[in-house]
Short mmCIF file of C-alpha atoms in Angstrom, two decimals:
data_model
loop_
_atom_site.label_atom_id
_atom_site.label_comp_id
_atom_site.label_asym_id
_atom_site.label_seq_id
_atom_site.Cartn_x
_atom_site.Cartn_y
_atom_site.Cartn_z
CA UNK A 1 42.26 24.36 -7.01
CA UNK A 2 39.37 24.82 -9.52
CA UNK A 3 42.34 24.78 -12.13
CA UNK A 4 43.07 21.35 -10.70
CA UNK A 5 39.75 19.99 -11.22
CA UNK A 6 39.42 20.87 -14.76
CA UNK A 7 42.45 19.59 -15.40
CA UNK A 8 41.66 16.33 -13.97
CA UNK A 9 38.29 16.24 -15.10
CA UNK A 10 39.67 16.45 -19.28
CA UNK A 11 43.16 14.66 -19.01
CA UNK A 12 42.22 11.91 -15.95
CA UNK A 13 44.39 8.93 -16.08
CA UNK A 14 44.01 5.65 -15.46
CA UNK A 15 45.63 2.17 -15.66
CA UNK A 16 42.03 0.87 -17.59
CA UNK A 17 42.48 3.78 -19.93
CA UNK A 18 46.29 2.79 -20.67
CA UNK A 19 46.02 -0.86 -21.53
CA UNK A 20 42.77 0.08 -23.75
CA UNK A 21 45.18 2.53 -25.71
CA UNK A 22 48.72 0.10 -25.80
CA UNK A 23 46.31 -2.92 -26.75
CA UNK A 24 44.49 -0.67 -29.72
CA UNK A 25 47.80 0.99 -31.04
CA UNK A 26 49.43 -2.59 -30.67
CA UNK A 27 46.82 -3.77 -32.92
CA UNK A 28 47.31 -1.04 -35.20
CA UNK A 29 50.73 -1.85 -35.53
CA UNK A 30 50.66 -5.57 -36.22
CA UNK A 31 47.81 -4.56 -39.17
CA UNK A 32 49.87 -2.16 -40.68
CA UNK A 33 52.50 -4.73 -40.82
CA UNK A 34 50.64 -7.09 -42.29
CA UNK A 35 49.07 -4.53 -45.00
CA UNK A 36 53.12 -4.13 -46.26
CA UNK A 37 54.00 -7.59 -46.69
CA UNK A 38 50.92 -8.24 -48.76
CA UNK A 39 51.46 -4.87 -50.47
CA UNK A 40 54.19 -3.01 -50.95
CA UNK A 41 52.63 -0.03 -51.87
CA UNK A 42 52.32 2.93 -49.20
CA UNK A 43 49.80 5.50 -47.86
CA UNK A 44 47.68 2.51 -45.88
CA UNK A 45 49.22 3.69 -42.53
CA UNK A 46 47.22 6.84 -42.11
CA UNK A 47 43.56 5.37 -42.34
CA UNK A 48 44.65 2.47 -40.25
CA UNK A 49 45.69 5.10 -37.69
CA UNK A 50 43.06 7.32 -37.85
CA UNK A 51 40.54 4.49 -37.01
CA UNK A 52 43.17 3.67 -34.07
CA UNK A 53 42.95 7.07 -33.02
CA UNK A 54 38.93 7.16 -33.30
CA UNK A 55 38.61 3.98 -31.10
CA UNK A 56 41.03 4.96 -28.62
CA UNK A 57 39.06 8.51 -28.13
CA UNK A 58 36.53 6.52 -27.85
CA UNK A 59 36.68 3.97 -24.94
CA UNK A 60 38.69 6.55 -22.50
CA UNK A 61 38.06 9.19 -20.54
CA UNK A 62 38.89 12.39 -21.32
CA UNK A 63 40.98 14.07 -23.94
CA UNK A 64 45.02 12.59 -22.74
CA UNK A 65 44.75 9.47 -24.45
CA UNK A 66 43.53 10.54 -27.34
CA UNK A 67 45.79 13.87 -28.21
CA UNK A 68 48.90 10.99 -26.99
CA UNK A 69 47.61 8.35 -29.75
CA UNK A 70 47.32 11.25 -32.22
CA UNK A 71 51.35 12.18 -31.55
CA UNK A 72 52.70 8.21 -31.57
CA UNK A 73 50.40 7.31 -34.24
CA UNK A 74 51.95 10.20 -36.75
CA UNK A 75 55.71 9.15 -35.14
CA UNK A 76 54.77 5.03 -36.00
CA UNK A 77 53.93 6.37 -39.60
CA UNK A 78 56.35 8.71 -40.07
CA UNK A 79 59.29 6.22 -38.38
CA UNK A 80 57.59 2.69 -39.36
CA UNK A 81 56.15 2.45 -42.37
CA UNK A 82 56.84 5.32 -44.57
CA UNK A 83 60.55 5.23 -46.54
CA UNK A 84 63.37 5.06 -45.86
CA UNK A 85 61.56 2.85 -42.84
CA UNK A 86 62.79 3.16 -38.90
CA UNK A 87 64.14 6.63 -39.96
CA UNK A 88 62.57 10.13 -39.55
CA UNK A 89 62.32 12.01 -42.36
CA UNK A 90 60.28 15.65 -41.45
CA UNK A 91 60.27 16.80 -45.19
CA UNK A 92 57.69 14.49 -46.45
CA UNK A 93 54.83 16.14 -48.36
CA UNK A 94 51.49 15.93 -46.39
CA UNK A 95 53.10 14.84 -42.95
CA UNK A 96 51.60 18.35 -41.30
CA UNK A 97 48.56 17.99 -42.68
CA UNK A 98 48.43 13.99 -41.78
CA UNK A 99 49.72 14.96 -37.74
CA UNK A 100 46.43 18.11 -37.94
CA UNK A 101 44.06 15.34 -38.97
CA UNK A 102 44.99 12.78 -36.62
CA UNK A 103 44.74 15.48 -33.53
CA UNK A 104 41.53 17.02 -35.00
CA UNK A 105 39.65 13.28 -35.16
CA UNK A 106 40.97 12.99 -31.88
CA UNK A 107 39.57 16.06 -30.81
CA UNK A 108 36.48 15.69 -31.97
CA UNK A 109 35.42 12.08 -30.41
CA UNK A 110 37.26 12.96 -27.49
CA UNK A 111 34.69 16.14 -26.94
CA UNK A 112 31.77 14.23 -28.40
CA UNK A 113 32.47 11.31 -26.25
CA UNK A 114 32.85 13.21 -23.41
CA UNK A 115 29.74 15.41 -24.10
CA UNK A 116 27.56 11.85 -24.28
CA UNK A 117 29.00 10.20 -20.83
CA UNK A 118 28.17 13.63 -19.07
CA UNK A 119 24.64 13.51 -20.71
CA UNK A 120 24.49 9.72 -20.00
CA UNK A 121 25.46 10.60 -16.12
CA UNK A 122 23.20 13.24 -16.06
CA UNK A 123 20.09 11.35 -17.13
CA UNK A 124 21.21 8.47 -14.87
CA UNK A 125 21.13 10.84 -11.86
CA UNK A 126 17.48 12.35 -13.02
CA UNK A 127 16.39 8.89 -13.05
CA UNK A 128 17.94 7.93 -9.21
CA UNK A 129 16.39 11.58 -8.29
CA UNK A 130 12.85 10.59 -9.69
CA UNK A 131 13.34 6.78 -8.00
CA UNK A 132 14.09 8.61 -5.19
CA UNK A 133 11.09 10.75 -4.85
CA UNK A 134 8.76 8.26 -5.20
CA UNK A 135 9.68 5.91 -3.16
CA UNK A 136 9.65 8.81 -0.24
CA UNK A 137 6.20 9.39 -1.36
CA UNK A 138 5.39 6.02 -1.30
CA UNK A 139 7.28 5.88 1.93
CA UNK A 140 5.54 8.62 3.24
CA UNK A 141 2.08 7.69 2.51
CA UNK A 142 2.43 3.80 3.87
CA UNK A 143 3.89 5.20 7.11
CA UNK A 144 1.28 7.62 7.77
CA UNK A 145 -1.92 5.66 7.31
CA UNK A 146 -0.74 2.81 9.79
CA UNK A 147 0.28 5.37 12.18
CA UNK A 148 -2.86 7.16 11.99
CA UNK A 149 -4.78 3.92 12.95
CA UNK A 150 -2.42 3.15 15.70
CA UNK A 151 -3.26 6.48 16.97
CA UNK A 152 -7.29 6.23 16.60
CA UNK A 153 -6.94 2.46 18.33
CA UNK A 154 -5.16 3.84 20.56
CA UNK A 155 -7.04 7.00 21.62
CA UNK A 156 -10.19 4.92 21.39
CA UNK A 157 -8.61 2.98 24.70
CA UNK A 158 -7.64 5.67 26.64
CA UNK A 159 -10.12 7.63 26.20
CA UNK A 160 -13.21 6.33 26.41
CA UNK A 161 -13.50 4.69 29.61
CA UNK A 162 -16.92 2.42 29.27
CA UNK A 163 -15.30 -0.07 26.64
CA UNK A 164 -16.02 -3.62 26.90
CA UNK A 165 -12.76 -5.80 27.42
CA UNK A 166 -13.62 -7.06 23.88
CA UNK A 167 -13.65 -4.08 22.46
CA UNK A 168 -10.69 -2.84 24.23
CA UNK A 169 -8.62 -6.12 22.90
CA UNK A 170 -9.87 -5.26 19.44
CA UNK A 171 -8.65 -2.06 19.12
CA UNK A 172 -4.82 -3.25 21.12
CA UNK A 173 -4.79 -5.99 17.93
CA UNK A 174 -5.36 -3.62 15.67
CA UNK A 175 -2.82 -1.35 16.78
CA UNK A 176 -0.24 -4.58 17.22
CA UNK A 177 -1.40 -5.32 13.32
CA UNK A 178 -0.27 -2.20 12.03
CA UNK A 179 2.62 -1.87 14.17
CA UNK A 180 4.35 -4.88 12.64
CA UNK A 181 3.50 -3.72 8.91
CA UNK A 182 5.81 -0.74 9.92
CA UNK A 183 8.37 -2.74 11.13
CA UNK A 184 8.24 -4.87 7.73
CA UNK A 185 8.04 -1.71 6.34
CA UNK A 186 11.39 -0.86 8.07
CA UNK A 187 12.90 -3.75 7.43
CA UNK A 188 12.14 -3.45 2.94
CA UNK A 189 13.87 -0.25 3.91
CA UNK A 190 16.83 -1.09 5.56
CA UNK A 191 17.59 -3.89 3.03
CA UNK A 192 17.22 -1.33 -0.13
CA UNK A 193 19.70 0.97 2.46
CA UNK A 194 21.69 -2.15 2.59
CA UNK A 195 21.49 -2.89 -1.45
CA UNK A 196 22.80 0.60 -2.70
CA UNK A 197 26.02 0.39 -0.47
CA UNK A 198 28.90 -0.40 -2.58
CA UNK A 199 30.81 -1.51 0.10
CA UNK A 200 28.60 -4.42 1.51
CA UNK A 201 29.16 -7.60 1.05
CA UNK A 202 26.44 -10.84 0.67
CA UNK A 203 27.88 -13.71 2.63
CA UNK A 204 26.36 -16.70 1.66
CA UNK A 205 26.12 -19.91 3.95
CA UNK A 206 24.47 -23.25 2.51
CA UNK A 207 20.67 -23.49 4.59
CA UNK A 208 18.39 -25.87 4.23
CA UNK A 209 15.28 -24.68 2.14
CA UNK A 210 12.78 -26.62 3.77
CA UNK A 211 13.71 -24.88 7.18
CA UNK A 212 13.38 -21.36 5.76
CA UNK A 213 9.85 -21.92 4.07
CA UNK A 214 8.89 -23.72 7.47
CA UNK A 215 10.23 -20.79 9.14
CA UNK A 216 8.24 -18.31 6.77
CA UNK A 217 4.98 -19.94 6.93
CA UNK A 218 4.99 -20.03 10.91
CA UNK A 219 5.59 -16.27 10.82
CA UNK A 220 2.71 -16.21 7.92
CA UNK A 221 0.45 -18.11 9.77
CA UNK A 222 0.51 -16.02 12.96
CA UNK A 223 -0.64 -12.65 11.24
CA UNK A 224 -3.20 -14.69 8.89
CA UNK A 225 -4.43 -17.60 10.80
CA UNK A 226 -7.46 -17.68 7.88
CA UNK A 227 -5.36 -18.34 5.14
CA UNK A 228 -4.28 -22.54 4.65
CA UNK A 229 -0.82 -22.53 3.87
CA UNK A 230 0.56 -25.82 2.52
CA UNK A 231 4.37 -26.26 2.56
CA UNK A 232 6.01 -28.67 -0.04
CA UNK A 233 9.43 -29.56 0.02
CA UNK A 234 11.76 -32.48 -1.31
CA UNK A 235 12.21 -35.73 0.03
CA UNK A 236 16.30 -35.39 -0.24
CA UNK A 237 17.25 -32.42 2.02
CA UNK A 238 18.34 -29.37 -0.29
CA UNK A 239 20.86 -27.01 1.25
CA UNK A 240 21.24 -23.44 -0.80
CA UNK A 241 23.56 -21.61 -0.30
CA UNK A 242 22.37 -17.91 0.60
CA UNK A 243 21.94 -15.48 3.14
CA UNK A 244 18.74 -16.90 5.15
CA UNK A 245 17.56 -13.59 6.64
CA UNK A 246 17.41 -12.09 3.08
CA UNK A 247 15.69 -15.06 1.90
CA UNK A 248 13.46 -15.78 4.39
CA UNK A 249 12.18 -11.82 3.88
CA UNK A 250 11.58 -12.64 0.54
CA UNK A 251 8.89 -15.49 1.40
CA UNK A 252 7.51 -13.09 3.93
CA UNK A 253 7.22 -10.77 1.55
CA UNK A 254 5.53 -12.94 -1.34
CA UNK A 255 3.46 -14.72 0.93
CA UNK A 256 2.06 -11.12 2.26
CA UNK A 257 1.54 -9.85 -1.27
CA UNK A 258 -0.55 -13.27 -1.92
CA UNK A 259 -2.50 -12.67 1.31
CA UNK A 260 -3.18 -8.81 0.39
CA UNK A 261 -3.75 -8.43 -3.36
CA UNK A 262 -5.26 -11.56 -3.80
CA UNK A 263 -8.24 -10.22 -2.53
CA UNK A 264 -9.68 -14.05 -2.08
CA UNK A 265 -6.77 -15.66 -1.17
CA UNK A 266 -8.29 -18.32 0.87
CA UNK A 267 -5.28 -20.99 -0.12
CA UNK A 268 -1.57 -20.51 -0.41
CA UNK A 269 1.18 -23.33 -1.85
CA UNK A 270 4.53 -22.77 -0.51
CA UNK A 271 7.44 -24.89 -2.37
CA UNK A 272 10.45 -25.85 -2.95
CA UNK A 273 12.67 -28.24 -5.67
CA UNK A 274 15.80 -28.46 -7.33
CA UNK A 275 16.28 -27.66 -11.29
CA UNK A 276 19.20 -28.42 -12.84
CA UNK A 277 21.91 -26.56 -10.89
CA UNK A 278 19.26 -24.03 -9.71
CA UNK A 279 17.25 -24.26 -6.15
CA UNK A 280 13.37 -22.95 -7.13
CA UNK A 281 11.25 -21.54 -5.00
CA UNK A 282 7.82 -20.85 -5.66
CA UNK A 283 4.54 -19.19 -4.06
CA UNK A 284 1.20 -19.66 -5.84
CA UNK A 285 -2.34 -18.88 -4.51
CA UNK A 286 -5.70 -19.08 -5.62
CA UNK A 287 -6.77 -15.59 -5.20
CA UNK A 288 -7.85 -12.96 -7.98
CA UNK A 289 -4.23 -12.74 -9.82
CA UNK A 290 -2.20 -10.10 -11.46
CA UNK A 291 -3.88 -7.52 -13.21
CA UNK A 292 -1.99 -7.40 -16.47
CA UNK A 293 -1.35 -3.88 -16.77
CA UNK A 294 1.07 -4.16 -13.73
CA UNK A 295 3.08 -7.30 -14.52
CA UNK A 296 5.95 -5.75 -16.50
CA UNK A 297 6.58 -3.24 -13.45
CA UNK A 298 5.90 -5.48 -10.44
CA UNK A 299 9.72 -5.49 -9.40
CA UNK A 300 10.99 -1.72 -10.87
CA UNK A 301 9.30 -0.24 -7.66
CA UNK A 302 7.21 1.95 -9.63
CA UNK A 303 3.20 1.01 -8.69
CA UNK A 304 1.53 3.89 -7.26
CA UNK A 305 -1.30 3.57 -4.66
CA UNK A 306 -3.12 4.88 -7.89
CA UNK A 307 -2.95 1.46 -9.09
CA UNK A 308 -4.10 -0.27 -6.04
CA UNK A 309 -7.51 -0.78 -4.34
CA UNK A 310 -7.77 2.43 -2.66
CA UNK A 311 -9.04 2.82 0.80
CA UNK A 312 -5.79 0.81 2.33
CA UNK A 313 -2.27 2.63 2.49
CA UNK A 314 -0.90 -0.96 2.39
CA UNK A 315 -1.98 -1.72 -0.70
CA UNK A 316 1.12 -0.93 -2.26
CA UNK A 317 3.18 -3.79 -3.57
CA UNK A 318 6.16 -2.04 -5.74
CA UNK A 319 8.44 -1.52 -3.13
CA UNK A 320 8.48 -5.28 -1.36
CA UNK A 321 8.39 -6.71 -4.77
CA UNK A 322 11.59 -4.11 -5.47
CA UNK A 323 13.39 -5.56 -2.45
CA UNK A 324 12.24 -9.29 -3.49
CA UNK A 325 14.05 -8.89 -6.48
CA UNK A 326 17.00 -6.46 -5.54
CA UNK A 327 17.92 -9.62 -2.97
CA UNK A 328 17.16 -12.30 -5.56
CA UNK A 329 19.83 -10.85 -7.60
CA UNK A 330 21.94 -10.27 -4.90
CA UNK A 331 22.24 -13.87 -4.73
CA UNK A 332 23.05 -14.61 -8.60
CA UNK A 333 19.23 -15.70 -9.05
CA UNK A 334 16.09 -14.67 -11.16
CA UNK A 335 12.45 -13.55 -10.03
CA UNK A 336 9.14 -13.92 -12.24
CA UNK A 337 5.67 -13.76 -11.81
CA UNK A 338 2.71 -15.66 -14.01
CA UNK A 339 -1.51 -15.46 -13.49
CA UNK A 340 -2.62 -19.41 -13.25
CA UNK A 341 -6.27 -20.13 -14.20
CA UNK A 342 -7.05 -19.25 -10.58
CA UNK A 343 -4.40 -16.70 -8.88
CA UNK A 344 -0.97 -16.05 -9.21
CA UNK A 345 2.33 -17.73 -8.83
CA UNK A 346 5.94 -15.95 -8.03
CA UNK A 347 8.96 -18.18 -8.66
CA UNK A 348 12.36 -17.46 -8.17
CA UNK A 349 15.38 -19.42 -8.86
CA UNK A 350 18.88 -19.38 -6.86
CA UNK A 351 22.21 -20.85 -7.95
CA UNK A 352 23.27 -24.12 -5.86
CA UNK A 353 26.73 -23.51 -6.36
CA UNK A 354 28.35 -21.51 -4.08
CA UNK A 355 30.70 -18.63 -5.32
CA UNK A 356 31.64 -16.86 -2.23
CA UNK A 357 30.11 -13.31 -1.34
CA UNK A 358 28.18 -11.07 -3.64
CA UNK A 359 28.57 -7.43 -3.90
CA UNK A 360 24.89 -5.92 -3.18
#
């Protein structure tokens, strides 16, 4: 079995692979053709080979294409284009030597190509392992502090029996405020589960935009009555095509970020219009902006609570922004984020034209 796996693992074969190494000898071919009638002088086969033989060792996988494009490159020279022509003729000075070099170049990039993808896959899956760690810590330490609060507000209730109805309400809305930051919380989570499955599909349905911000700002409203938000749409009703749940978690989670990391967020601007073939949403506010240190990571995930006002395990914004733009580009779009003179604006931009589901 382990004999097997080897085996596969440096002669695999594949369809891709084939066509890659019939289109590059082809090619090889037709230039060697070419290279007589313009010349009839010999010995231009070889190099033109070799470099077939490189490239095909190359772009596959593995070592079988390679060692094969070594043996029918020194047939085609041997056969083709080396007199008497479309004959074999074994006793030709050099021909061992010109079949060794071919197999050794194949050889060669064949190992060292091989050597690089495994070092290439190997980094890749260091870099999911470290993505992956952090975002449990992050995970970790967002679910804990709520939970710890709901705990205290809710202790606080049950035991300790001469509370004031006021004060009793105060600590059940407290509780009810960080219970529905886990279930956002929950929900970033099940859409990044939802992202890294190759095997779901986006179906998009044309929605109208000005009933998904509407929808978002309600929702907004409720959980920060303080904060104005002012909802502009166009006169024309714009229908985008795109998967309104997704979307609509998107606002939610912009319009949060605004509310919590602005700091002074006392005004929010909620809009909609069409560019070109493009639908453009945007969110600015008028609160303390973007420190500048963090705009070139806001969407990779990677902000610690190091990097945010301490004293609130919500004050991390990497992973909704993560999810904001893993969903954005689910959809064929594009996500950015700008200081303005006061505050910050987030824009993103999806396609109007619909092209049927997107794999996540």
């Amino acid at each position: 079995m382990r004999h097997q796996q080897i085996r596969k693992q440096l002669f695999p074969f594949s369809l891709h692979d084939l066509f890659i190494t019939a289109g590059i000898l082809a090619c090889a071919v037709g230039i060697c053709f070419l290279l007589r009638m313009a010349d009839t002088s010999e010995g231009f086969a070889s190099p033109v080979f070799v470099l077939a033989v490189l490239l095909i060792s190359r772009f596959t996988t593995g070592y079988l294409f390679g060692v094969v494009a070594s043996i029918l490159s020194v047939i085609s020279i041997n056969y083709i284009f080396t007199y008497p022509y479309w004959a074999f003729n074994f006793t030709l000075s050099g021909y061992p030597l010109t079949f060794l070099t071919l197999l050794g170049a194949s050889l060669l990039t064949c190992t060292m190509t091989t050597k690089i993808k495994e070092q290439e896959r190997l980094r890749a899956e260091g870099e999911k392992e470290k993505v992956r760690a952090s975002l449990l810590r992050s995970v970790s330490h967002d679910i804990r502090t709520p939970l710890t609060s709901i705990v205290g507000a809710t202790s606080a209730v049950l035991e300790t029996p001469g509370l004031s109805e006021e004060e009793k309400r105060a600590f059940l809305e407290d509780a009810r405020e960080e219970a529905q930051w886990l279930i956002r919380l929950v929900e970033n989570l099940l859409s990044i589960t939802r992202m890294g499955d190759p095997s779901s599909q986006l179906s998009k349905q044309e929605e109208a935009a000005e009933e998904i911000l509407g929808e978002a700002a309600r929702k907004f409203r409720k959980r920060f009555p303080h904060i104005r938000v002012a909802v502009s749409v166009p006169d024309e009703l714009l229908l985008v095509p795109m998967d309104a749940i997704l979307i609509e978690q998107v606002l939610g989670n912009l319009l949060e970020n605004a509310a919590i990391h602005g700091e002074t967020t006392s005004q929010i601007n909620l809009s909609v219009h069409r560019e070109g073939q493009d639908a453009v949403f945007s969110v600015r506010d008028n609160g303390c902006g973007i420190p500048p240190k963090e705009l070139p990571r806001l969407f990779d995930g990677t902000l610690g609570h190091s990097e945010t006002p301490s004293g609130d395990g919500k004050r991390n914004m990497g992973l909704g922004l993560s999810v904001c733009m893993a969903i954005v580009r689910a959809h064929g779009g594009t996500m950015q984020a700008k200081n303005l003179s006061g505050g910050a604006e987030f824009t993103f931009r999806l396609p109007l034209s619909e092209k049927g589901s997107v794999q996540l």
